[in-house]
Amino acid sequence: MTAVPDQVDTVAVQVRYFAGARAAAGVPEETVRLATPVTVSDVIAAVLDLHDEGLAKVLPACSFLLDGVAVRDRRAEVPAEATLDVLPPFAGG
């Protein structure tokens, strides 16, 4: 029998949705807690698990900001207490 750790390290990530992503998620923001290490892809997968197909349709077109910096690599590690902004394409002028 192998020992199971009493406590698993986790990271809380605040996810903020904007425009169409907010409408699809049905909430303006939420906090997800994931076991470390956490990548941007892990956070995206977690929010997809929390919501219906409406958000799944919007997310592929979205860009993301991690603590205010554009995410170019979804394998980027997410630090504890980070904020991930979900930004669908915007139109207008």
Short mmCIF file of N, CA and C in Angstrom, two decimals:
data_model
loop_
_atom_site.label_atom_id
_atom_site.label_comp_id
_atom_site.label_asym_id
_atom_site.label_seq_id
_atom_site.Cartn_x
_atom_site.Cartn_y
_atom_site.Cartn_z
N MET A 1 0.85 -1.17 0.00
CA MET A 1 0.00 0.00 0.00
C MET A 1 0.90 1.24 0.00
N THR A 2 0.57 2.21 -0.85
CA THR A 2 1.35 3.44 -0.92
C THR A 2 0.69 4.52 -0.08
N ALA A 3 1.53 5.38 0.45
CA ALA A 3 1.02 6.49 1.27
C ALA A 3 0.44 7.57 0.37
N VAL A 4 -0.64 8.15 0.81
CA VAL A 4 -1.28 9.26 0.09
C VAL A 4 -1.02 10.52 0.90
N PRO A 5 -0.52 11.57 0.27
CA PRO A 5 -0.25 12.79 1.03
C PRO A 5 -1.52 13.34 1.67
N ASP A 6 -1.36 13.85 2.88
CA ASP A 6 -2.50 14.42 3.60
C ASP A 6 -3.01 15.68 2.91
N GLN A 7 -2.08 16.41 2.31
CA GLN A 7 -2.47 17.69 1.74
C GLN A 7 -1.83 17.84 0.37
N VAL A 8 -2.61 18.16 -0.62
CA VAL A 8 -2.12 18.40 -1.97
C VAL A 8 -2.00 19.90 -2.16
N ASP A 9 -0.88 20.35 -2.71
CA ASP A 9 -0.72 21.77 -2.98
C ASP A 9 -1.66 22.18 -4.09
N THR A 10 -2.36 23.28 -3.87
CA THR A 10 -3.29 23.79 -4.87
C THR A 10 -3.03 25.26 -5.13
N VAL A 11 -3.55 25.71 -6.24
CA VAL A 11 -3.46 27.11 -6.64
C VAL A 11 -4.88 27.61 -6.90
N ALA A 12 -5.21 28.77 -6.35
CA ALA A 12 -6.49 29.41 -6.64
C ALA A 12 -6.26 30.43 -7.75
N VAL A 13 -7.09 30.36 -8.78
CA VAL A 13 -6.97 31.27 -9.93
C VAL A 13 -8.31 31.96 -10.12
N GLN A 14 -8.28 33.28 -10.14
CA GLN A 14 -9.49 34.04 -10.43
C GLN A 14 -9.62 34.15 -11.94
N VAL A 15 -10.76 33.74 -12.47
CA VAL A 15 -11.02 33.81 -13.91
C VAL A 15 -12.08 34.87 -14.12
N ARG A 16 -11.75 35.86 -14.95
CA ARG A 16 -12.70 36.94 -15.25
C ARG A 16 -13.10 36.84 -16.71
N TYR A 17 -14.41 36.90 -16.94
CA TYR A 17 -14.96 36.78 -18.29
C TYR A 17 -15.43 38.14 -18.78
N PHE A 18 -15.22 38.41 -20.06
CA PHE A 18 -15.63 39.68 -20.64
C PHE A 18 -16.53 39.43 -21.85
N ALA A 19 -17.46 40.36 -22.07
CA ALA A 19 -18.36 40.40 -23.24
C ALA A 19 -19.03 39.05 -23.48
N GLY A 20 -18.86 38.48 -24.67
CA GLY A 20 -19.52 37.23 -25.02
C GLY A 20 -19.11 36.06 -24.14
N ALA A 21 -17.89 36.08 -23.64
CA ALA A 21 -17.45 35.01 -22.73
C ALA A 21 -18.22 35.10 -21.41
N ARG A 22 -18.48 36.32 -20.96
CA ARG A 22 -19.28 36.51 -19.73
C ARG A 22 -20.69 35.98 -19.94
N ALA A 23 -21.29 36.30 -21.07
CA ALA A 23 -22.64 35.81 -21.36
C ALA A 23 -22.66 34.28 -21.44
N ALA A 24 -21.65 33.70 -22.06
CA ALA A 24 -21.61 32.24 -22.21
C ALA A 24 -21.36 31.54 -20.87
N ALA A 25 -20.53 32.14 -20.01
CA ALA A 25 -20.24 31.54 -18.71
C ALA A 25 -21.39 31.75 -17.73
N GLY A 26 -22.12 32.85 -17.90
CA GLY A 26 -23.23 33.15 -16.99
C GLY A 26 -22.79 33.80 -15.69
N VAL A 27 -21.51 34.09 -15.58
CA VAL A 27 -20.96 34.77 -14.40
C VAL A 27 -19.87 35.72 -14.87
N PRO A 28 -19.66 36.83 -14.14
CA PRO A 28 -18.59 37.74 -14.54
C PRO A 28 -17.19 37.23 -14.16
N GLU A 29 -17.16 36.45 -13.08
CA GLU A 29 -15.87 35.90 -12.63
C GLU A 29 -16.12 34.74 -11.69
N GLU A 30 -15.08 33.95 -11.51
CA GLU A 30 -15.15 32.83 -10.58
C GLU A 30 -13.72 32.43 -10.21
N THR A 31 -13.60 31.72 -9.12
CA THR A 31 -12.31 31.22 -8.70
C THR A 31 -12.29 29.71 -8.85
N VAL A 32 -11.24 29.22 -9.50
CA VAL A 32 -11.05 27.77 -9.63
C VAL A 32 -9.81 27.39 -8.85
N ARG A 33 -9.84 26.23 -8.24
CA ARG A 33 -8.72 25.73 -7.45
C ARG A 33 -8.24 24.44 -8.09
N LEU A 34 -6.95 24.41 -8.42
CA LEU A 34 -6.37 23.26 -9.11
C LEU A 34 -5.09 22.81 -8.41
N ALA A 35 -4.80 21.52 -8.54
CA ALA A 35 -3.56 20.97 -7.98
C ALA A 35 -2.37 21.49 -8.79
N THR A 36 -1.29 21.79 -8.11
CA THR A 36 -0.09 22.30 -8.77
C THR A 36 0.70 21.16 -9.40
N PRO A 37 1.50 21.45 -10.40
CA PRO A 37 1.62 22.72 -11.11
C PRO A 37 0.43 22.95 -12.04
N VAL A 38 0.15 24.22 -12.31
CA VAL A 38 -1.01 24.61 -13.11
C VAL A 38 -0.54 25.40 -14.33
N THR A 39 -1.11 25.07 -15.48
CA THR A 39 -0.84 25.83 -16.70
C THR A 39 -2.11 26.56 -17.12
N VAL A 40 -1.97 27.47 -18.05
CA VAL A 40 -3.15 28.17 -18.59
C VAL A 40 -4.12 27.15 -19.19
N SER A 41 -3.60 26.15 -19.88
CA SER A 41 -4.45 25.11 -20.45
C SER A 41 -5.24 24.38 -19.37
N ASP A 42 -4.62 24.15 -18.22
CA ASP A 42 -5.33 23.49 -17.11
C ASP A 42 -6.50 24.33 -16.62
N VAL A 43 -6.30 25.63 -16.54
CA VAL A 43 -7.37 26.53 -16.08
C VAL A 43 -8.51 26.53 -17.10
N ILE A 44 -8.16 26.59 -18.38
CA ILE A 44 -9.19 26.57 -19.43
C ILE A 44 -9.98 25.27 -19.36
N ALA A 45 -9.31 24.16 -19.20
CA ALA A 45 -10.00 22.86 -19.09
C ALA A 45 -10.93 22.84 -17.88
N ALA A 46 -10.49 23.43 -16.78
CA ALA A 46 -11.30 23.44 -15.55
C ALA A 46 -12.58 24.25 -15.75
N VAL A 47 -12.48 25.41 -16.39
CA VAL A 47 -13.70 26.21 -16.58
C VAL A 47 -14.63 25.56 -17.60
N LEU A 48 -14.07 24.85 -18.57
CA LEU A 48 -14.92 24.13 -19.51
C LEU A 48 -15.71 23.04 -18.80
N ASP A 49 -15.10 22.42 -17.80
CA ASP A 49 -15.80 21.39 -17.02
C ASP A 49 -16.93 21.98 -16.18
N LEU A 50 -16.80 23.26 -15.82
CA LEU A 50 -17.80 23.91 -14.97
C LEU A 50 -19.01 24.44 -15.74
N HIS A 51 -18.87 24.62 -17.06
CA HIS A 51 -19.90 25.28 -17.84
C HIS A 51 -20.37 24.41 -19.00
N ASP A 52 -21.47 24.83 -19.61
CA ASP A 52 -22.03 24.05 -20.72
C ASP A 52 -21.33 24.38 -22.04
N GLU A 53 -21.89 23.85 -23.11
CA GLU A 53 -21.27 23.99 -24.41
C GLU A 53 -21.22 25.42 -24.92
N GLY A 54 -22.01 26.31 -24.34
CA GLY A 54 -21.98 27.71 -24.76
C GLY A 54 -20.59 28.32 -24.59
N LEU A 55 -19.97 28.06 -23.46
CA LEU A 55 -18.62 28.57 -23.24
C LEU A 55 -17.62 27.83 -24.12
N ALA A 56 -17.83 26.56 -24.34
CA ALA A 56 -16.94 25.77 -25.19
C ALA A 56 -16.92 26.31 -26.62
N LYS A 57 -18.02 26.90 -27.06
CA LYS A 57 -18.08 27.48 -28.40
C LYS A 57 -17.34 28.81 -28.48
N VAL A 58 -17.31 29.54 -27.38
CA VAL A 58 -16.69 30.87 -27.36
C VAL A 58 -15.18 30.80 -27.13
N LEU A 59 -14.73 29.91 -26.26
CA LEU A 59 -13.32 29.90 -25.84
C LEU A 59 -12.30 29.76 -26.97
N PRO A 60 -12.54 28.96 -28.00
CA PRO A 60 -11.51 28.84 -29.04
C PRO A 60 -11.15 30.17 -29.71
N ALA A 61 -12.07 31.11 -29.75
CA ALA A 61 -11.82 32.42 -30.37
C ALA A 61 -11.24 33.44 -29.40
N CYS A 62 -11.15 33.08 -28.12
CA CYS A 62 -10.73 34.03 -27.09
C CYS A 62 -9.23 34.17 -26.99
N SER A 63 -8.82 35.32 -26.51
CA SER A 63 -7.44 35.52 -26.09
C SER A 63 -7.47 35.62 -24.57
N PHE A 64 -6.30 35.49 -23.96
CA PHE A 64 -6.20 35.42 -22.51
C PHE A 64 -5.10 36.34 -22.00
N LEU A 65 -5.37 36.93 -20.85
CA LEU A 65 -4.36 37.72 -20.15
C LEU A 65 -4.11 37.05 -18.81
N LEU A 66 -2.86 36.79 -18.50
CA LEU A 66 -2.48 36.23 -17.21
C LEU A 66 -1.83 37.34 -16.41
N ASP A 67 -2.51 37.77 -15.36
CA ASP A 67 -2.06 38.91 -14.56
C ASP A 67 -1.71 40.11 -15.44
N GLY A 68 -2.57 40.35 -16.43
CA GLY A 68 -2.44 41.53 -17.28
C GLY A 68 -1.51 41.38 -18.47
N VAL A 69 -0.90 40.21 -18.65
CA VAL A 69 0.06 40.00 -19.74
C VAL A 69 -0.55 38.99 -20.72
N ALA A 70 -0.49 39.31 -22.01
CA ALA A 70 -1.05 38.43 -23.04
C ALA A 70 -0.39 37.06 -22.98
N VAL A 71 -1.21 36.03 -23.07
CA VAL A 71 -0.73 34.65 -23.05
C VAL A 71 -0.44 34.23 -24.48
N ARG A 72 0.80 33.88 -24.75
CA ARG A 72 1.19 33.39 -26.07
C ARG A 72 1.32 31.87 -26.06
N ASP A 73 1.62 31.30 -24.92
CA ASP A 73 1.83 29.86 -24.77
C ASP A 73 0.92 29.34 -23.67
N ARG A 74 -0.05 28.53 -24.04
CA ARG A 74 -1.01 28.03 -23.05
C ARG A 74 -0.38 27.02 -22.09
N ARG A 75 0.87 26.66 -22.33
CA ARG A 75 1.60 25.81 -21.38
C ARG A 75 2.27 26.64 -20.28
N ALA A 76 2.07 27.95 -20.32
CA ALA A 76 2.66 28.84 -19.32
C ALA A 76 2.14 28.48 -17.93
N GLU A 77 3.05 28.47 -16.97
CA GLU A 77 2.66 28.14 -15.59
C GLU A 77 1.88 29.30 -14.97
N VAL A 78 0.88 28.96 -14.20
CA VAL A 78 0.03 29.94 -13.54
C VAL A 78 0.43 30.00 -12.07
N PRO A 79 0.85 31.17 -11.60
CA PRO A 79 1.25 31.28 -10.18
C PRO A 79 0.04 31.33 -9.25
N ALA A 80 0.29 31.10 -7.99
CA ALA A 80 -0.77 31.18 -6.98
C ALA A 80 -1.40 32.56 -6.99
N GLU A 81 -2.72 32.58 -6.80
CA GLU A 81 -3.50 33.81 -6.69
C GLU A 81 -3.46 34.65 -7.97
N ALA A 82 -3.27 34.01 -9.11
CA ALA A 82 -3.23 34.72 -10.39
C ALA A 82 -4.64 35.05 -10.86
N THR A 83 -4.70 35.96 -11.84
CA THR A 83 -5.96 36.30 -12.50
C THR A 83 -5.81 36.00 -13.98
N LEU A 84 -6.76 35.25 -14.51
CA LEU A 84 -6.79 34.95 -15.94
C LEU A 84 -8.02 35.62 -16.53
N ASP A 85 -7.79 36.56 -17.45
CA ASP A 85 -8.89 37.25 -18.13
C ASP A 85 -9.19 36.53 -19.44
N VAL A 86 -10.47 36.32 -19.71
CA VAL A 86 -10.93 35.64 -20.92
C VAL A 86 -11.57 36.70 -21.80
N LEU A 87 -10.94 36.97 -22.96
CA LEU A 87 -11.35 38.07 -23.83
C LEU A 87 -11.76 37.56 -25.20
N PRO A 88 -13.05 37.58 -25.51
CA PRO A 88 -13.47 37.21 -26.86
C PRO A 88 -13.09 38.33 -27.83
N PRO A 89 -13.14 38.04 -29.14
CA PRO A 89 -12.85 39.12 -30.09
C PRO A 89 -13.86 40.26 -29.91
N PHE A 90 -13.36 41.48 -29.99
CA PHE A 90 -14.22 42.65 -29.85
C PHE A 90 -14.39 43.31 -31.21
N ALA A 91 -15.55 43.82 -31.46
CA ALA A 91 -15.82 44.57 -32.70
C ALA A 91 -16.20 45.99 -32.32
N GLY A 92 -16.08 46.86 -33.26
CA GLY A 92 -16.49 48.24 -33.00
C GLY A 92 -15.39 49.21 -33.41
N GLY A 93 -15.58 50.42 -33.00
CA GLY A 93 -14.58 51.40 -33.42
C GLY A 93 -14.69 52.64 -32.62
#
